[in-house]
Amino acid sequence: MIKNSLKMNILILGSGGREHALTWKLAQSKKVRRIFIGPGNAGTSDSGTNLKLDPLNFEEVKNAVLENKIDIVIVGPEAPLVEGIHDFFLKDNNLKNIPVIGPDRSAARLEGSKDFAKDFLTRHKIPTAAYKSFDKSTLKDVPDFLRTLTPPYVIKADGLAAGKGVLIIDEIHAAETEAEAIIGGKFGAAGQKVVIEQFLKGIELSVFIITDGISYKLLPEAKDYKRIGEGDTGLNTGGMGAVSPVPFADEIFMTRVKSRIIEPTMKGLSDDGIVYKGFIFFGLINVKGDPYVIEYNARLGDPESEVIIPRIKSDLFDLIEGVAKGDLSARKIEIDERFVTTVMLVSGGYPGDYEKGKSIRGLGHTKDCVVFHAGTKKAEDTVVTSGGRVLAVSSWGNKMKEALGVCYRNAEMISFEGIYYRTDIGFDLQDKCF
């Protein structure tokens, strides 16, 4: 339940670029009084108040909510959702009437367990790759199943593995070895089960909705770039950049996404007795014009947030309030038709070992863009690096090339020791939109 008040106090949990984008947008709402971010970063402190708390320490979160008279909590990252922060609020007499934007533990299994998600997709006849799950007792059956597939093979740890639990392997014996390694503890508790899938060939995109458990609103779609190197080469990262809109996600394709994926997902959740309140991230692949689900996430993506949130022209808090009050269907969303692109500036060595505490210069020289902070903190009067992905430079343009040009001009104005960024974001879409 949400109180009837002209202005609300919000707590956003998390510390990355997604949380800065949410803070930046919600600070523009006339319905918001104050925004608190826990723990936040150097950028979020410009639009709100950072709180020293661990989102996985629910008692710390509770104290912050009560001390700061928080009216709504928005959960940015997946780990607190999978660990049951929504359930924690519902069971606490002091918190149960404070809405949490993010699913409860049962619903968050869509992201927290790949085995659960694949079973859900299959039962509800939602397009996805053929798969089978294995645990310690059935590990011996892995070779036989692999022989039913054509390479490459997709090997996934069942649980959350900080974005590292998905492997694509060309050779069958190497796939067997990786499956054994995952069950053997390579990703800790996340690997108590391993999911093996048929590889789908196509081009990926991310689609997002916000839902109150009954109705939903479609948010802008995006395409992100995961590999560290130019031309999508090298190691996987949390994301090196993103673009929105996605040119091939036209009206025909998105109609298929709604009818074949989003609406069956909403119906499936309802049929299974799962009340889902918050954001759903559909990781999709376009296979010759047909959408298939690669994965679900129980929250917004990062760096996708840094392109989809700037495209929302209407009041984002109005949608948040619609989830809290259960009347989302009556709310409106207005989307900016322009392109928004973002380029991620990362620490040298990322996604491997990297150093922190490097002074960031040039932030005051940027223009015609928004610089979202991801891995930063304030050290006295200086902003310094505190993570692998440091800053996301986001810009608008009538053409993708125009938006990217502004991103890269501004990226050149920013410097810190070891800075690196990809210069080819959007390269695979250029024939369709430049």
Short mmCIF file of C-alpha atoms in Angstrom, two decimals, residues 152-342:
data_model
loop_
_atom_site.label_atom_id
_atom_site.label_comp_id
_atom_site.label_asym_id
_atom_site.label_seq_id
_atom_site.Cartn_x
_atom_site.Cartn_y
_atom_site.Cartn_z
CA PRO A 152 28.64 -24.84 -30.51
CA TYR A 153 27.25 -25.78 -27.09
CA VAL A 154 25.86 -23.37 -24.51
CA ILE A 155 26.82 -24.34 -20.94
CA LYS A 156 25.21 -22.38 -18.08
CA ALA A 157 25.57 -22.45 -14.31
CA ASP A 158 22.06 -22.57 -12.89
CA GLY A 159 22.36 -19.72 -10.38
CA LEU A 160 23.76 -16.19 -10.27
CA ALA A 161 27.45 -16.15 -11.20
CA ALA A 162 28.14 -12.40 -11.58
CA GLY A 163 27.68 -12.56 -15.35
CA LYS A 164 30.37 -15.23 -15.78
CA GLY A 165 28.26 -18.37 -15.68
CA VAL A 166 27.48 -18.74 -19.41
CA LEU A 167 29.98 -20.42 -21.71
CA ILE A 168 29.80 -21.06 -25.47
CA ILE A 169 32.03 -23.97 -26.48
CA ASP A 170 32.76 -25.39 -29.93
CA GLU A 171 34.22 -28.80 -29.03
CA ILE A 172 32.17 -31.56 -27.40
CA HIS A 173 34.85 -32.84 -25.03
CA ALA A 174 35.60 -29.31 -23.83
CA ALA A 175 31.86 -28.88 -23.21
CA GLU A 176 31.82 -32.05 -21.11
CA THR A 177 34.81 -30.77 -19.12
CA GLU A 178 33.18 -27.40 -18.46
CA ALA A 179 29.93 -29.02 -17.32
CA GLU A 180 31.92 -31.16 -14.88
CA ALA A 181 33.84 -28.08 -13.66
CA ILE A 182 30.62 -26.17 -12.99
CA ILE A 183 29.09 -29.04 -11.02
CA GLY A 184 32.46 -29.38 -9.28
CA GLY A 185 32.28 -25.85 -7.90
CA LYS A 186 33.79 -23.55 -10.55
CA PHE A 187 31.06 -20.98 -9.82
CA GLY A 188 30.36 -22.02 -6.24
CA ALA A 189 26.74 -22.53 -5.21
CA ALA A 190 25.58 -21.17 -8.60
CA GLY A 191 26.75 -24.43 -10.16
CA GLN A 192 24.78 -26.98 -8.17
CA LYS A 193 23.00 -27.55 -11.47
CA VAL A 194 24.21 -27.02 -15.01
CA VAL A 195 21.95 -26.18 -17.97
CA ILE A 196 23.06 -27.22 -21.46
CA GLU A 197 21.35 -25.61 -24.44
CA GLN A 198 21.34 -25.75 -28.20
CA PHE A 199 23.12 -22.67 -29.60
CA LEU A 200 20.83 -20.28 -31.48
CA LYS A 201 22.34 -18.25 -34.31
CA GLY A 202 21.02 -14.74 -34.72
CA ILE A 203 21.34 -11.23 -33.36
CA GLU A 204 20.55 -10.42 -29.74
CA LEU A 205 18.52 -7.62 -28.21
CA SER A 206 17.04 -6.72 -24.83
CA VAL A 207 13.35 -5.98 -24.32
CA PHE A 208 11.96 -4.54 -21.08
CA ILE A 209 8.59 -4.19 -19.42
CA ILE A 210 7.37 -2.85 -16.11
CA THR A 211 4.43 -4.69 -14.56
CA ASP A 212 2.14 -4.48 -11.53
CA GLY A 213 1.41 -8.20 -11.81
CA ILE A 214 -1.70 -7.68 -13.93
CA SER A 215 -0.88 -5.28 -16.75
CA TYR A 216 2.41 -4.08 -18.21
CA LYS A 217 3.97 -1.20 -20.07
CA LEU A 218 6.55 -1.80 -22.77
CA LEU A 219 9.75 0.20 -22.30
CA PRO A 220 12.25 1.01 -25.10
CA GLU A 221 14.31 -1.92 -26.35
CA ALA A 222 18.10 -1.92 -26.59
CA LYS A 223 21.10 -3.83 -27.88
CA ASP A 224 24.22 -4.03 -25.76
CA TYR A 225 27.78 -5.07 -26.56
CA LYS A 226 29.27 -7.55 -24.12
CA ARG A 227 32.74 -8.35 -25.46
CA ILE A 228 35.74 -6.30 -24.40
CA GLY A 229 37.28 -6.07 -27.88
CA GLU A 230 36.42 -4.37 -31.15
CA GLY A 231 34.21 -6.44 -33.44
CA ASP A 232 32.77 -8.29 -30.43
CA THR A 233 35.96 -10.18 -29.66
CA GLY A 234 37.68 -11.13 -26.42
CA LEU A 235 36.30 -11.76 -22.97
CA ASN A 236 32.72 -11.13 -21.85
CA THR A 237 32.12 -8.03 -19.73
CA GLY A 238 29.14 -6.50 -17.98
CA GLY A 239 28.59 -4.48 -21.16
CA MET A 240 30.75 -2.02 -23.16
CA GLY A 241 27.97 0.07 -24.67
CA ALA A 242 24.40 0.01 -25.93
CA VAL A 243 22.04 1.50 -28.51
CA SER A 244 18.29 2.18 -28.59
CA PRO A 245 16.10 1.82 -30.60
CA VAL A 246 17.21 -1.42 -32.29
CA PRO A 247 16.62 -0.98 -36.04
CA PHE A 248 15.54 -4.56 -36.78
CA ALA A 249 13.01 -4.50 -33.91
CA ASP A 250 10.35 -3.06 -36.20
CA GLU A 251 6.59 -3.19 -35.73
CA ILE A 252 6.30 -6.71 -37.21
CA PHE A 253 9.07 -8.12 -35.01
CA MET A 254 7.83 -6.40 -31.84
CA THR A 255 4.29 -7.65 -32.49
CA ARG A 256 5.76 -11.17 -32.45
CA VAL A 257 7.65 -10.38 -29.25
CA LYS A 258 4.45 -9.25 -27.54
CA SER A 259 2.25 -12.12 -28.75
CA ARG A 260 4.76 -14.96 -28.49
CA ILE A 261 6.86 -13.93 -25.49
CA ILE A 262 5.64 -11.05 -23.29
CA GLU A 263 1.95 -11.97 -23.11
CA PRO A 264 2.60 -15.72 -22.61
CA THR A 265 5.08 -14.82 -19.87
CA MET A 266 2.49 -12.68 -18.08
CA LYS A 267 -0.14 -15.42 -18.45
CA GLY A 268 2.33 -18.09 -17.34
CA LEU A 269 3.18 -16.17 -14.17
CA SER A 270 -0.52 -15.74 -13.42
CA ASP A 271 -1.28 -19.41 -14.13
CA ASP A 272 1.56 -20.45 -11.82
CA GLY A 273 0.25 -18.22 -9.03
CA ILE A 274 3.28 -15.92 -9.15
CA VAL A 275 2.60 -12.23 -8.55
CA TYR A 276 5.36 -10.31 -10.28
CA LYS A 277 5.80 -6.59 -9.51
CA GLY A 278 8.68 -4.73 -11.10
CA PHE A 279 10.78 -4.87 -14.23
CA ILE A 280 11.23 -7.90 -16.50
CA PHE A 281 14.22 -7.99 -18.84
CA PHE A 282 13.77 -10.35 -21.80
CA GLY A 283 17.13 -11.37 -23.26
CA LEU A 284 16.09 -12.24 -26.81
CA ILE A 285 17.66 -13.41 -30.04
CA ASN A 286 16.26 -12.69 -33.48
CA VAL A 287 16.52 -15.89 -35.51
CA LYS A 288 15.48 -15.09 -39.09
CA GLY A 289 12.76 -12.73 -37.90
CA ASP A 290 11.48 -14.89 -35.04
CA PRO A 291 12.20 -13.98 -31.39
CA TYR A 292 13.49 -16.60 -28.94
CA VAL A 293 14.17 -16.14 -25.22
CA ILE A 294 17.80 -16.62 -24.19
CA GLU A 295 17.23 -15.55 -20.59
CA TYR A 296 15.05 -13.60 -18.20
CA ASN A 297 16.38 -10.98 -15.82
CA ALA A 298 14.36 -9.72 -12.86
CA ARG A 299 15.53 -6.10 -13.18
CA LEU A 300 16.69 -3.51 -15.70
CA GLY A 301 19.91 -4.13 -17.61
CA ASP A 302 23.17 -2.21 -17.41
CA PRO A 303 24.30 -0.53 -19.70
CA GLU A 304 20.89 -0.81 -21.38
CA SER A 305 19.39 1.44 -18.67
CA GLU A 306 21.70 4.22 -19.81
CA VAL A 307 19.97 4.27 -23.23
CA ILE A 308 16.38 3.21 -22.49
CA ILE A 309 15.78 5.53 -19.52
CA PRO A 310 16.87 8.68 -21.44
CA ARG A 311 14.32 7.71 -24.14
CA ILE A 312 11.41 7.83 -21.68
CA LYS A 313 9.97 11.33 -22.10
CA SER A 314 7.13 10.94 -19.60
CA ASP A 315 7.44 10.77 -15.82
CA LEU A 316 9.07 7.44 -14.89
CA PHE A 317 7.89 7.79 -11.31
CA ASP A 318 4.30 7.73 -12.57
CA LEU A 319 4.92 4.15 -13.76
CA ILE A 320 6.66 3.25 -10.49
CA GLU A 321 3.65 4.58 -8.59
CA GLY A 322 1.38 2.55 -10.90
CA VAL A 323 3.18 -0.63 -9.86
CA ALA A 324 2.94 0.33 -6.19
CA LYS A 325 -0.77 1.13 -6.39
CA GLY A 326 -1.67 -1.66 -8.81
CA ASP A 327 -3.15 0.66 -11.42
CA LEU A 328 -0.39 0.60 -14.03
CA SER A 329 -2.91 0.13 -16.84
CA ALA A 330 -4.17 3.67 -16.27
CA ARG A 331 -0.69 5.19 -16.58
CA LYS A 332 0.84 6.63 -19.74
CA ILE A 333 4.33 6.28 -21.18
CA GLU A 334 5.78 8.54 -23.86
CA ILE A 335 8.92 7.49 -25.76
CA ASP A 336 11.46 9.75 -27.48
CA GLU A 337 11.86 8.50 -31.06
CA ARG A 338 15.47 9.66 -31.29
CA PHE A 339 18.42 7.30 -30.92
CA VAL A 340 20.26 7.16 -27.64
CA THR A 341 23.66 5.50 -27.52
CA THR A 342 26.07 4.90 -24.66
#
